[in-house]
CSV table of N, CA and C in Angstrom, one decimal:
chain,number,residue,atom,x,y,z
A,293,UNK,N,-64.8,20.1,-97.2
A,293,UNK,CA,-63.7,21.0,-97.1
A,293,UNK,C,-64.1,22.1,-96.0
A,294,UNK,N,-65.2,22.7,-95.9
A,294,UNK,CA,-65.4,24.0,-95.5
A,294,UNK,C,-65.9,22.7,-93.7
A,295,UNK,N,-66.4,21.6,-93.7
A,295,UNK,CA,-66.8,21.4,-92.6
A,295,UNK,C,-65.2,20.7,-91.9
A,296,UNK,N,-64.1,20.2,-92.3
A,296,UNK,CA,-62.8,20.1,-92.0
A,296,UNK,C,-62.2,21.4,-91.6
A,297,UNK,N,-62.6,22.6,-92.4
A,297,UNK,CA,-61.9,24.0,-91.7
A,297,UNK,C,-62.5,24.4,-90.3
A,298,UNK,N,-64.1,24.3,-90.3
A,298,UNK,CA,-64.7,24.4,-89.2
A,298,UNK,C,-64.0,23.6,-88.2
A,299,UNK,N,-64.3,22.6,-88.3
A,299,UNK,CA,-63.5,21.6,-87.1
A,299,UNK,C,-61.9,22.0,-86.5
A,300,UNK,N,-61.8,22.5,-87.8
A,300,UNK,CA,-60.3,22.9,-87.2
A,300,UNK,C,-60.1,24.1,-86.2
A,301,UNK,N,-61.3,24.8,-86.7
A,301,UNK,CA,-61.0,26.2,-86.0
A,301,UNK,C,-62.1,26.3,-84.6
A,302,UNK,N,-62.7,25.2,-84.5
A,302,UNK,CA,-63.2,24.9,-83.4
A,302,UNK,C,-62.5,24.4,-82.5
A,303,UNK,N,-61.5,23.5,-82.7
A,303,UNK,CA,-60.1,22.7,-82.1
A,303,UNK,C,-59.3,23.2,-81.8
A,304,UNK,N,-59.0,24.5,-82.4
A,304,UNK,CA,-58.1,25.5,-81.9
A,304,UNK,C,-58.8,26.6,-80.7
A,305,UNK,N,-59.8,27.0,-81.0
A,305,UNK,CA,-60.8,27.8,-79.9
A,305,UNK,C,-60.4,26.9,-78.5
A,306,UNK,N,-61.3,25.7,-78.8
A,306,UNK,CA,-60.7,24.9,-77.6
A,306,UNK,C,-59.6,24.9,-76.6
A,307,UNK,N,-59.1,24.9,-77.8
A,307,UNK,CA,-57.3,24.3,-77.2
A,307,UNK,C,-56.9,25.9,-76.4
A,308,UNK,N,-57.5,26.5,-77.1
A,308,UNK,CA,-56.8,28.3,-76.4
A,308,UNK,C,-57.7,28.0,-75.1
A,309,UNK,N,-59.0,28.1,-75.3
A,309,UNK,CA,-59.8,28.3,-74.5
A,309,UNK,C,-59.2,27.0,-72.8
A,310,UNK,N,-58.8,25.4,-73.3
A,310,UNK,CA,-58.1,25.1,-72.1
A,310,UNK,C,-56.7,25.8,-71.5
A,311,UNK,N,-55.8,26.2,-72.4
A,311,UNK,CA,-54.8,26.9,-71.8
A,311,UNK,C,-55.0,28.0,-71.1
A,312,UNK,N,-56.2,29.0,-71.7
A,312,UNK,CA,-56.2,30.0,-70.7
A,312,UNK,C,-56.4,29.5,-69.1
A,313,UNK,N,-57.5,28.6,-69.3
A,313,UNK,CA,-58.1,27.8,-67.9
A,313,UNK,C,-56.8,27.6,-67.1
A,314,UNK,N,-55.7,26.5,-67.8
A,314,UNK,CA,-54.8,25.6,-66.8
A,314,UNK,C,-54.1,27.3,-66.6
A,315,UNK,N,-53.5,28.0,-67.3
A,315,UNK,CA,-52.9,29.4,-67.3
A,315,UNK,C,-53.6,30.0,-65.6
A,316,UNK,N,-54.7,30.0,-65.8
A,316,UNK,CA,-55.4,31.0,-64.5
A,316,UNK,C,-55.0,29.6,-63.5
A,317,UNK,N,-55.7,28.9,-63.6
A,317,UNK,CA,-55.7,28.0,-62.4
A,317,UNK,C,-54.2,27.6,-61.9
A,318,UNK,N,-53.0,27.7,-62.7
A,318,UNK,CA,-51.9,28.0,-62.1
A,318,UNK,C,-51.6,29.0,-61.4
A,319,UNK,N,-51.8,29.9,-62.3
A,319,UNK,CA,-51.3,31.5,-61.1
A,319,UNK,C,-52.4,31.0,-60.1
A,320,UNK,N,-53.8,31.0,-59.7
A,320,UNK,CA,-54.1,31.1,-58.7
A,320,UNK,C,-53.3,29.9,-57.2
A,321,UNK,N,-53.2,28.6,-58.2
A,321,UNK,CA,-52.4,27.8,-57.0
A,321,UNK,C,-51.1,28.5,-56.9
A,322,UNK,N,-50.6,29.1,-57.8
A,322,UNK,CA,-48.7,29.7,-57.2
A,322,UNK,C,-49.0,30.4,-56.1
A,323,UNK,N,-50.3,31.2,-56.4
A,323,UNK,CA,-50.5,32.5,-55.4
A,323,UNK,C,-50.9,32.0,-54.0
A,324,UNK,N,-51.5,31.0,-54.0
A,324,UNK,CA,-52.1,30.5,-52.7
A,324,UNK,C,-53.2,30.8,-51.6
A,325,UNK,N,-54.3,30.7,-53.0
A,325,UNK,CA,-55.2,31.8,-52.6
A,325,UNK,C,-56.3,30.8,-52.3
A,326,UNK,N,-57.2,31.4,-51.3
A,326,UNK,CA,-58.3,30.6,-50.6
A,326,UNK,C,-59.3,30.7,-51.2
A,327,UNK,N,-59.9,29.4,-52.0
A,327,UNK,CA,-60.9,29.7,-53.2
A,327,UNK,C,-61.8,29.1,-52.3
A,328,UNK,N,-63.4,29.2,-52.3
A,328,UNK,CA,-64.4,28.4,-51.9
A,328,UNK,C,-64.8,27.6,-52.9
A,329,UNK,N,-64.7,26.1,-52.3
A,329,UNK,CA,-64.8,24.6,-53.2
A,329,UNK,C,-66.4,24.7,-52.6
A,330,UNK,N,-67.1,24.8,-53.4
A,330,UNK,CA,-68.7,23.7,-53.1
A,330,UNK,C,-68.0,22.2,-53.1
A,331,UNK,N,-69.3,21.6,-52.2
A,331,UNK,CA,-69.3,20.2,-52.0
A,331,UNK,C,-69.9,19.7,-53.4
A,332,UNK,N,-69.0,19.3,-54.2
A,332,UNK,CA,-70.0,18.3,-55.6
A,332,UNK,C,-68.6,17.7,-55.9
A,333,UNK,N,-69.3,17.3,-56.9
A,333,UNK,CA,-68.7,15.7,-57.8
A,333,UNK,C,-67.3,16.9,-58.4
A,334,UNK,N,-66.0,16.2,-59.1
A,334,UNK,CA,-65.5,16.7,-59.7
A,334,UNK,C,-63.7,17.0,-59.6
A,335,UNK,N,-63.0,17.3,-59.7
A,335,UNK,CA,-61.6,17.7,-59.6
A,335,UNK,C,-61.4,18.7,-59.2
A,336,UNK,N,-60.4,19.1,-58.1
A,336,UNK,CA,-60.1,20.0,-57.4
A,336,UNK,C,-60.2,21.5,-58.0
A,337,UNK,N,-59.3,20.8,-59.4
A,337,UNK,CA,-59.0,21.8,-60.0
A,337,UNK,C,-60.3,22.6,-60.7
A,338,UNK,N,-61.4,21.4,-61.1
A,338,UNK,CA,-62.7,22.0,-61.8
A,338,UNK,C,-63.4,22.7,-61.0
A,339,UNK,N,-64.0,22.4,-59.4
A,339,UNK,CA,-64.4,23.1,-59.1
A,339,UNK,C,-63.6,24.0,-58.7
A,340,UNK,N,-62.3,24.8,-58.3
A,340,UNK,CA,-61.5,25.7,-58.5
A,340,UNK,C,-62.4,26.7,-59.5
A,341,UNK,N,-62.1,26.5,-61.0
A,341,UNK,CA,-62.4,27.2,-61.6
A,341,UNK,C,-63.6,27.5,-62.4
A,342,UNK,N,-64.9,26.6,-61.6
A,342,UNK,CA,-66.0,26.9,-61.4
A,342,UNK,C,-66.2,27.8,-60.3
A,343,UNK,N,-65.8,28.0,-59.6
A,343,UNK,CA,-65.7,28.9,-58.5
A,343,UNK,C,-64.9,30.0,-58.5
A,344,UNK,N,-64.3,30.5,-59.1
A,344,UNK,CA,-63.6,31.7,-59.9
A,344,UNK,C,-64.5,32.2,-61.0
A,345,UNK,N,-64.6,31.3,-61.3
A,345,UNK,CA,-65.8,32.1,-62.7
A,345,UNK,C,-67.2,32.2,-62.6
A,346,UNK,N,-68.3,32.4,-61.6
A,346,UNK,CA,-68.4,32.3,-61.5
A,346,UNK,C,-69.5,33.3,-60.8
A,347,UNK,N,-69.0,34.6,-61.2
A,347,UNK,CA,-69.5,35.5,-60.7
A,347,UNK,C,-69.7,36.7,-62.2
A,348,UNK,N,-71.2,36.3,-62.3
A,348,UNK,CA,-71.8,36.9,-63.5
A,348,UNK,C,-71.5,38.4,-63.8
A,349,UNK,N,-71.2,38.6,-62.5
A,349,UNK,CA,-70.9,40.5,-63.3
A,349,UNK,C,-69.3,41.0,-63.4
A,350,UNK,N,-68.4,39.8,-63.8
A,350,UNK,CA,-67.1,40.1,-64.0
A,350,UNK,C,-66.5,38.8,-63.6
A,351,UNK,N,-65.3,38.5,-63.9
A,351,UNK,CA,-64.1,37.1,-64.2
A,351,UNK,C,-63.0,37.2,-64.1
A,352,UNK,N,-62.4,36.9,-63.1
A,352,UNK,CA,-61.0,36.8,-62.7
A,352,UNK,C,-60.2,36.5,-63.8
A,353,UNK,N,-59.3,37.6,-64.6
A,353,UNK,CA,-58.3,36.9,-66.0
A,353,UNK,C,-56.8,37.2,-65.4
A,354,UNK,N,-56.3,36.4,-65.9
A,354,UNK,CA,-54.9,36.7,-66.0
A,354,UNK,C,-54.2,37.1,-67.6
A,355,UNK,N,-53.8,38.6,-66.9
A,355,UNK,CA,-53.1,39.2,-68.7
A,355,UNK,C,-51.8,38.4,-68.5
A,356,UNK,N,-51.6,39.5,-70.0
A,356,UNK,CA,-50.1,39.0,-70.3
A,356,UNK,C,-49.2,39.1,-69.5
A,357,UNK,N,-49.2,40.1,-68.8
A,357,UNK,CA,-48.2,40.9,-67.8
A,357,UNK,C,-48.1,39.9,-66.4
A,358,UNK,N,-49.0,38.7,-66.7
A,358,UNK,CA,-48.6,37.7,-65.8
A,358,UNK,C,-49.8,37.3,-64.1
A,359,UNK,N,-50.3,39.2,-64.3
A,359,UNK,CA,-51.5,39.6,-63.4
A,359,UNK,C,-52.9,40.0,-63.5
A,360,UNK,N,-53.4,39.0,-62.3
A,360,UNK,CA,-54.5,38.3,-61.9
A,360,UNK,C,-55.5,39.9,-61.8
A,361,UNK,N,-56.5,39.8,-62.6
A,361,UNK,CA,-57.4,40.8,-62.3
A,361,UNK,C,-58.7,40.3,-61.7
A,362,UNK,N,-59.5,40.7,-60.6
A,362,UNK,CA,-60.5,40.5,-59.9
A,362,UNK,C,-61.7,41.0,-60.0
A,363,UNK,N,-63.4,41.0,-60.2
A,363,UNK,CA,-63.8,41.6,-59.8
A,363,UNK,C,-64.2,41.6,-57.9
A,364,UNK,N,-64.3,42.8,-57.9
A,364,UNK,CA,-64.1,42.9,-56.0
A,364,UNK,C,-65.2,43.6,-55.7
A,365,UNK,N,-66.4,43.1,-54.9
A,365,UNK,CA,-67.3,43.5,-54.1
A,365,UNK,C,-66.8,44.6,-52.8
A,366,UNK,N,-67.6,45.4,-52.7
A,366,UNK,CA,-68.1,46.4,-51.6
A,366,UNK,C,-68.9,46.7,-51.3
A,367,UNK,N,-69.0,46.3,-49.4
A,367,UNK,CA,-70.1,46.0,-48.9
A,367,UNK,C,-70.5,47.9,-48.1
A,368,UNK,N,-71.0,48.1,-48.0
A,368,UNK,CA,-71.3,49.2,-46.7
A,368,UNK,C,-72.9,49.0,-46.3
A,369,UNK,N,-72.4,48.1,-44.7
A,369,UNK,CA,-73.8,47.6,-44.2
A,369,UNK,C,-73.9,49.0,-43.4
A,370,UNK,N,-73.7,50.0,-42.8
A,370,UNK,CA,-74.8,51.0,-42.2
A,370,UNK,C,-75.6,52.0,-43.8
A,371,UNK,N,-74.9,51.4,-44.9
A,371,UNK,CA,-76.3,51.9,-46.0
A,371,UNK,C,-77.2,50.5,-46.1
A,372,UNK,N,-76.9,49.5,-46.0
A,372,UNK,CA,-77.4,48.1,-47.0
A,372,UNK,C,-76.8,48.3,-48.6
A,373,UNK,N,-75.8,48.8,-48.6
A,373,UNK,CA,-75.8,49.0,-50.2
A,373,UNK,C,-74.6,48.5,-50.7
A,374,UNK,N,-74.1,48.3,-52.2
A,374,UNK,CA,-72.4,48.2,-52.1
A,374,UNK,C,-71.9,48.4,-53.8
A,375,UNK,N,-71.1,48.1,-53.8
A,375,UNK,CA,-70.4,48.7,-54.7
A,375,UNK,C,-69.4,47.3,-56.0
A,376,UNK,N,-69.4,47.6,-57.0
A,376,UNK,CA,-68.6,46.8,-57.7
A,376,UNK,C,-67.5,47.3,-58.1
A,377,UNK,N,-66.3,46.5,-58.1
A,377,UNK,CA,-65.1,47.0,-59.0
A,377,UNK,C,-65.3,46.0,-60.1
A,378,UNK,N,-65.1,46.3,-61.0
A,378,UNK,CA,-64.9,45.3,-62.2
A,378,UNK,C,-63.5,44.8,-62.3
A,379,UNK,N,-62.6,45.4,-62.0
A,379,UNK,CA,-61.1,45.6,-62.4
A,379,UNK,C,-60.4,45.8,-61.4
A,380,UNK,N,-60.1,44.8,-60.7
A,380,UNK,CA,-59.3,45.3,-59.7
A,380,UNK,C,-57.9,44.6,-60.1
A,381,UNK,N,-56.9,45.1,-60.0
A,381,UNK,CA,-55.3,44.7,-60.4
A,381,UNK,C,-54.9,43.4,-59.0
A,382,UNK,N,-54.6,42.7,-58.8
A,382,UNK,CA,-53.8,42.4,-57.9
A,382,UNK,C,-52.9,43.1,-57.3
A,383,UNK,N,-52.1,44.1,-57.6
A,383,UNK,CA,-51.0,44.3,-57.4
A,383,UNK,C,-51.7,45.8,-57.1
A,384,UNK,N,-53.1,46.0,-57.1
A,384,UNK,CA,-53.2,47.7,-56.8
A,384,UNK,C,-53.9,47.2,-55.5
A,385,UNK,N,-53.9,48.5,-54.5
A,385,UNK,CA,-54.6,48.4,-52.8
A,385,UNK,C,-55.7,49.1,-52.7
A,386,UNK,N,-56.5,48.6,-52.2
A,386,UNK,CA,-57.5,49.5,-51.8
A,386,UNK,C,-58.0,50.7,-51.7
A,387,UNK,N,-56.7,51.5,-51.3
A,387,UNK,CA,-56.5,52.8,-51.1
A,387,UNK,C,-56.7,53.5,-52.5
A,388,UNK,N,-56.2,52.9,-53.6
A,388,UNK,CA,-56.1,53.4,-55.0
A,388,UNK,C,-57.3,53.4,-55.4
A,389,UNK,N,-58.6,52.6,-54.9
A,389,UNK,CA,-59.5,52.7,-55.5
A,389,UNK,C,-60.6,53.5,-54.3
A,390,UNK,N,-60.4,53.8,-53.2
A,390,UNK,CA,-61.0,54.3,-52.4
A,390,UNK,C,-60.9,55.8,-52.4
A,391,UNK,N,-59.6,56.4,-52.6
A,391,UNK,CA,-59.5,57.5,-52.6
A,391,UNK,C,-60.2,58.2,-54.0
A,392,UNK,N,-60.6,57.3,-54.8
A,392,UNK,CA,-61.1,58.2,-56.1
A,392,UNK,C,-62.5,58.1,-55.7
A,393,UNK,N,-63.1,57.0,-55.4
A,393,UNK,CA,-64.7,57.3,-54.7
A,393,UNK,C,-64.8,57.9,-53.6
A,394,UNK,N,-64.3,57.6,-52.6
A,394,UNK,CA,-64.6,58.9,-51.6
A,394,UNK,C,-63.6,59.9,-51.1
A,395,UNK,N,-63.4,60.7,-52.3
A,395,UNK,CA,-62.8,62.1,-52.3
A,395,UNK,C,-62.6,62.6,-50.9
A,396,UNK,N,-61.6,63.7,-50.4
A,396,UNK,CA,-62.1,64.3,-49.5
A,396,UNK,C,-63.0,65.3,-49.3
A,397,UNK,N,-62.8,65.9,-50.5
A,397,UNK,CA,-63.4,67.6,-50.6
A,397,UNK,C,-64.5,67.3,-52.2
A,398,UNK,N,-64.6,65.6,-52.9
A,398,UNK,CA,-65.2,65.3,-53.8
A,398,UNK,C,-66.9,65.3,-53.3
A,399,UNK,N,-67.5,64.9,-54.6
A,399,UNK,CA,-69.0,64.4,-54.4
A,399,UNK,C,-69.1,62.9,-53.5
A,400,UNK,N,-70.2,62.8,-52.8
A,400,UNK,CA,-70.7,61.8,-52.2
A,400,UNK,C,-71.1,60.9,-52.8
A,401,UNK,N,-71.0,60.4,-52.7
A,401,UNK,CA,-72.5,58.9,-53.2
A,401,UNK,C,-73.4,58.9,-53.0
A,402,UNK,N,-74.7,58.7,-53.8
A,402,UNK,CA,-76.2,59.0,-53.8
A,402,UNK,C,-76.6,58.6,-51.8
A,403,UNK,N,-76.1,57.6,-51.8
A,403,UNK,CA,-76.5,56.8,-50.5
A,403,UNK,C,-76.1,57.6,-49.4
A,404,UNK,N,-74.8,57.8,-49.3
A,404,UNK,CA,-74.2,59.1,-48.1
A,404,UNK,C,-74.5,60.7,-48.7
A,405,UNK,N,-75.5,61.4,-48.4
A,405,UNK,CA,-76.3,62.4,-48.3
A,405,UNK,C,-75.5,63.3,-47.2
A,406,UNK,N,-75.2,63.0,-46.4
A,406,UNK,CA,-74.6,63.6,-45.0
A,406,UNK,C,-73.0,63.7,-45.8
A,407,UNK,N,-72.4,63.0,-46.5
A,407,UNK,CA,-71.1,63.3,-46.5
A,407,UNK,C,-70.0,62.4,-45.6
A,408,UNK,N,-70.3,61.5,-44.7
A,408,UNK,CA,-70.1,60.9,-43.8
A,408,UNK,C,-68.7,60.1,-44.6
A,409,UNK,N,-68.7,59.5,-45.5
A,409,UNK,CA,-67.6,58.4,-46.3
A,409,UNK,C,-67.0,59.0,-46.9
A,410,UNK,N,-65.9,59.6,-46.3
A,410,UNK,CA,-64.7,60.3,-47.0
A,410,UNK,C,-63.3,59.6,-46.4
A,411,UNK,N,-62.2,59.5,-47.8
A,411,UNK,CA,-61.2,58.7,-47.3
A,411,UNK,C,-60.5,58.0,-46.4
A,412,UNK,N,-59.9,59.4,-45.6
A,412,UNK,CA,-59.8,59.3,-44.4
A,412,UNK,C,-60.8,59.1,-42.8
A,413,UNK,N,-61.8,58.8,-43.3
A,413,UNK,CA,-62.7,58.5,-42.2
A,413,UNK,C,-62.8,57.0,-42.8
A,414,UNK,N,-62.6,56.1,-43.2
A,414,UNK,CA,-62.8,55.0,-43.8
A,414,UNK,C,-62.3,53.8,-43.3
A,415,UNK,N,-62.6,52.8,-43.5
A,415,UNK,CA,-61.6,51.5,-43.2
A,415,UNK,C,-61.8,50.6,-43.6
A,416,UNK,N,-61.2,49.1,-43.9
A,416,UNK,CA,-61.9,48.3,-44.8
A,416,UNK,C,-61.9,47.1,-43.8
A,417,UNK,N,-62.9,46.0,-43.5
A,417,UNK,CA,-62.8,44.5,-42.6
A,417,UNK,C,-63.5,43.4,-43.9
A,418,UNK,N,-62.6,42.2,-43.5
A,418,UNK,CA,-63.0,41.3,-43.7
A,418,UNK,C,-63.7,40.4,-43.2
A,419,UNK,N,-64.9,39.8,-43.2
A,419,UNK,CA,-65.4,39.9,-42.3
A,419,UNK,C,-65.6,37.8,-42.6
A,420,UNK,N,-65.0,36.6,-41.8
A,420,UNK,CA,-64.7,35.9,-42.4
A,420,UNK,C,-65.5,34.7,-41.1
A,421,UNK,N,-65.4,33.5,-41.8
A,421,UNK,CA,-66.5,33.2,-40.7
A,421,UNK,C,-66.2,33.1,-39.3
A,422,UNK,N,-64.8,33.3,-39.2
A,422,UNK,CA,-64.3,32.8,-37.4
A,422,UNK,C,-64.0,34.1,-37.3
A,423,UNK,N,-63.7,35.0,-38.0
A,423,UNK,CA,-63.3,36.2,-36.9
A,423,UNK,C,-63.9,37.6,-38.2
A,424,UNK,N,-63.3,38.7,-37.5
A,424,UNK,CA,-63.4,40.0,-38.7
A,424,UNK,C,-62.3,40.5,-38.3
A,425,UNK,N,-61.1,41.0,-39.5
A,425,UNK,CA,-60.2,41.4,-39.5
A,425,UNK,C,-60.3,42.6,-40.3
A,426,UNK,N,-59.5,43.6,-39.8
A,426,UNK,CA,-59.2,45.2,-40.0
A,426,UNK,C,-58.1,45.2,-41.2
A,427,UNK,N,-57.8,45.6,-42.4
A,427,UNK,CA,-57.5,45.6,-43.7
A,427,UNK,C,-56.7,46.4,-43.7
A,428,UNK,N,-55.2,46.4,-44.0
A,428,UNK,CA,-54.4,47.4,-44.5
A,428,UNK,C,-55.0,47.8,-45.5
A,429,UNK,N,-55.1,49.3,-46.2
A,429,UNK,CA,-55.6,49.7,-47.2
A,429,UNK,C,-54.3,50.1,-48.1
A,430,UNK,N,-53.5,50.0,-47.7
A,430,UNK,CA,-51.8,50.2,-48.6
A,430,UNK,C,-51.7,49.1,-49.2
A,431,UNK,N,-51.8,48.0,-48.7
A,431,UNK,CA,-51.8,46.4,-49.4
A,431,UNK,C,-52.0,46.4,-50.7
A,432,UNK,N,-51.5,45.8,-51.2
A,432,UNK,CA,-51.8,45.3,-52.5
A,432,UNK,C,-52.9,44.2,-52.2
A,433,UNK,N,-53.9,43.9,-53.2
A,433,UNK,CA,-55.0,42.8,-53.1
A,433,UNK,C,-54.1,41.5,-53.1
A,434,UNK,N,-53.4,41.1,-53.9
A,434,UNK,CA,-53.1,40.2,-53.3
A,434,UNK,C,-52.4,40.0,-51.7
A,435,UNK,N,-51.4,41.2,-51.7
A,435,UNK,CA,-51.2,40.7,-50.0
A,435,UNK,C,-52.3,40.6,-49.1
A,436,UNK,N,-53.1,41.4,-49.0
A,436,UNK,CA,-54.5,40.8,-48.4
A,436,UNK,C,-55.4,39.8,-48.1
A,437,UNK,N,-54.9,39.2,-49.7
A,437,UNK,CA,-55.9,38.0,-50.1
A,437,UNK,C,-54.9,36.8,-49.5
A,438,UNK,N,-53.7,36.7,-49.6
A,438,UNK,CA,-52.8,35.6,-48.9
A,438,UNK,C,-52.7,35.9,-47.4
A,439,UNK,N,-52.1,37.0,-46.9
A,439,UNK,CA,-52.2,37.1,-45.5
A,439,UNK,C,-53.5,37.3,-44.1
A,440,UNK,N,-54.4,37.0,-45.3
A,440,UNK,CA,-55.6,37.5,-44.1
A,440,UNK,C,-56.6,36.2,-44.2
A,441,UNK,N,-56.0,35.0,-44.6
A,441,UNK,CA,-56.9,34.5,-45.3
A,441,UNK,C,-58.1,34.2,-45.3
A,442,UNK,N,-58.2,34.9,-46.6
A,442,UNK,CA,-59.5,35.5,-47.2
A,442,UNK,C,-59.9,34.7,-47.9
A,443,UNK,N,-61.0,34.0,-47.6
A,443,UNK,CA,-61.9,32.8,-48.7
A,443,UNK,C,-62.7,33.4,-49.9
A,444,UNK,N,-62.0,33.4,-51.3
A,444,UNK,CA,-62.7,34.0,-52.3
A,444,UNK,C,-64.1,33.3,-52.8
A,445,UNK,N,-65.1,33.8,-52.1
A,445,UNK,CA,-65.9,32.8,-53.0
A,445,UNK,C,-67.1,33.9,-53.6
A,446,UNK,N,-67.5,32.9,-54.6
A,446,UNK,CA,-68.6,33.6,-55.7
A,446,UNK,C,-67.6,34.1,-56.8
A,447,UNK,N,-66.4,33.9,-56.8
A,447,UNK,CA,-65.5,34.4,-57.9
A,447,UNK,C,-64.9,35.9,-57.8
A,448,UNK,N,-64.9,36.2,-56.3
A,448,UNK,CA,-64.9,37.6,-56.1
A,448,UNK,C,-64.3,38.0,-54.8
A,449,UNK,N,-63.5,38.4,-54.2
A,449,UNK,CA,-63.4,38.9,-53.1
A,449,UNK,C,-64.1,40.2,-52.5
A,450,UNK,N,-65.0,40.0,-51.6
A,450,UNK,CA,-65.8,40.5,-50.9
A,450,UNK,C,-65.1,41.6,-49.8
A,451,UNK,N,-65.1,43.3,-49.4
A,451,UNK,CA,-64.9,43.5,-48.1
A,451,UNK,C,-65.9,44.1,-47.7
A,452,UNK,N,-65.7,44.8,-46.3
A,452,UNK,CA,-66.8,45.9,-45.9
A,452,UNK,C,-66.2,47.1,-45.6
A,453,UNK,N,-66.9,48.2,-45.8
A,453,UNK,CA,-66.4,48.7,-45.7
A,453,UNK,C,-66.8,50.1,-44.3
A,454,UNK,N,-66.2,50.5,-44.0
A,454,UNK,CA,-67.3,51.0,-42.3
A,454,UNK,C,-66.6,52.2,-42.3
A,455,UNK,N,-67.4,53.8,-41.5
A,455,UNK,CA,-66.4,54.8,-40.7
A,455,UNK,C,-65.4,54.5,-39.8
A,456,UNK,N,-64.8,55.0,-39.7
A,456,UNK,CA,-63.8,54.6,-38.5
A,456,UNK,C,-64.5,54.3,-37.1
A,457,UNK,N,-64.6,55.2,-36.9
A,457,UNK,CA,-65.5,56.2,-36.0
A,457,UNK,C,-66.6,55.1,-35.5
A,458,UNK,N,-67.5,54.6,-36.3
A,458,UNK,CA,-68.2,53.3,-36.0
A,458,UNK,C,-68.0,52.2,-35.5
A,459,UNK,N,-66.4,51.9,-36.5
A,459,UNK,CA,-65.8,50.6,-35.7
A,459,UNK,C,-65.6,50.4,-34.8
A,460,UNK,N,-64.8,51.9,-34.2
A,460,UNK,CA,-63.5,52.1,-32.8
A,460,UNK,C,-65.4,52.2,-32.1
A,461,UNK,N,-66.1,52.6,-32.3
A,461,UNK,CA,-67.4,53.1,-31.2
A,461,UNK,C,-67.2,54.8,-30.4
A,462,UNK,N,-65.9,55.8,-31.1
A,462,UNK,CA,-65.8,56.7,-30.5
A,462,UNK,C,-66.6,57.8,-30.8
């Protein structure tokens, strides 16, 4: 009796646990997003969502509300250092999450000592293997992620982030 209930409630875990899967791996094909496939054995769609998941310090879910949340790497190569979002919305931009870490008139970050990484001195590139592209920061992530295309791999979308001032060379 008690090993028929287990079974049962392990059959159901399951069963949730594939719907979430086909659930995510639909919205990501509706969305049309550039996932990085490794070369191995397997189905499009498996390594899909081996490669979404895939990235131990956070997992792309899709809520109820229909949207895709990401964790999102940041890079800042003149520190060597970078930054994690855990939670990035689809549907929020860069800017929303930039403006709260580098304030204008806020604290710095241990690494910028000088003060140098403030909002508006900022910019965000993609930096992708045939070219580097300069990032609306109003965007929503996903328009970013479809219009620039941006190869998500490690489960994560990756940018860098640089001074202006650096970029332009003025």
């Amino acid at each position: 009796m008690k090993d028929q209930r287990d079974e049962r409630k392990r059959n159901v875990a399951e069963r949730r646990k594939r719907d979430v899967e086909r659930n995510l791996l639909d919205a990501i094909k509706e969305r049309k997003l550039n996932i990085y496939l490794p070369e191995k054995e397997g189905s499009r769609d498996t390594r899909t969502l081996e490669s979404v998941m895939a990235c131990e310090c956070g997992k792309v879910t899709l809520g109820k509300d229909k949207v895709l949340t990401w964790p999102v790497k940041l890079i800042y190569p003149e520190f060597q250092t970078s930054d994690l979002i855990k939670y990035f919305r689809e549907e929020d931009c860069l800017a929303d999450h930039l403006r709260v870490m580098f304030p204008p008139e806020g604290e710095s970050p241990p690494w910028d000592s000088e003060g140098l990484y403030t909002f508006d001195k900022i910019t965000a590139i993609y930096d992708g293997e045939k070219r580097k592209v300069e990032l609306s920061l109003t965007d929503s992530l996903l328009t970013l992620l479809q219009v620039n295309d941006i190869v998500i791999s490690a489960g994560m979308p990756t940018f860098e982030i640089h001074r202006k001032d650096r970029l332009t060379g003025s």
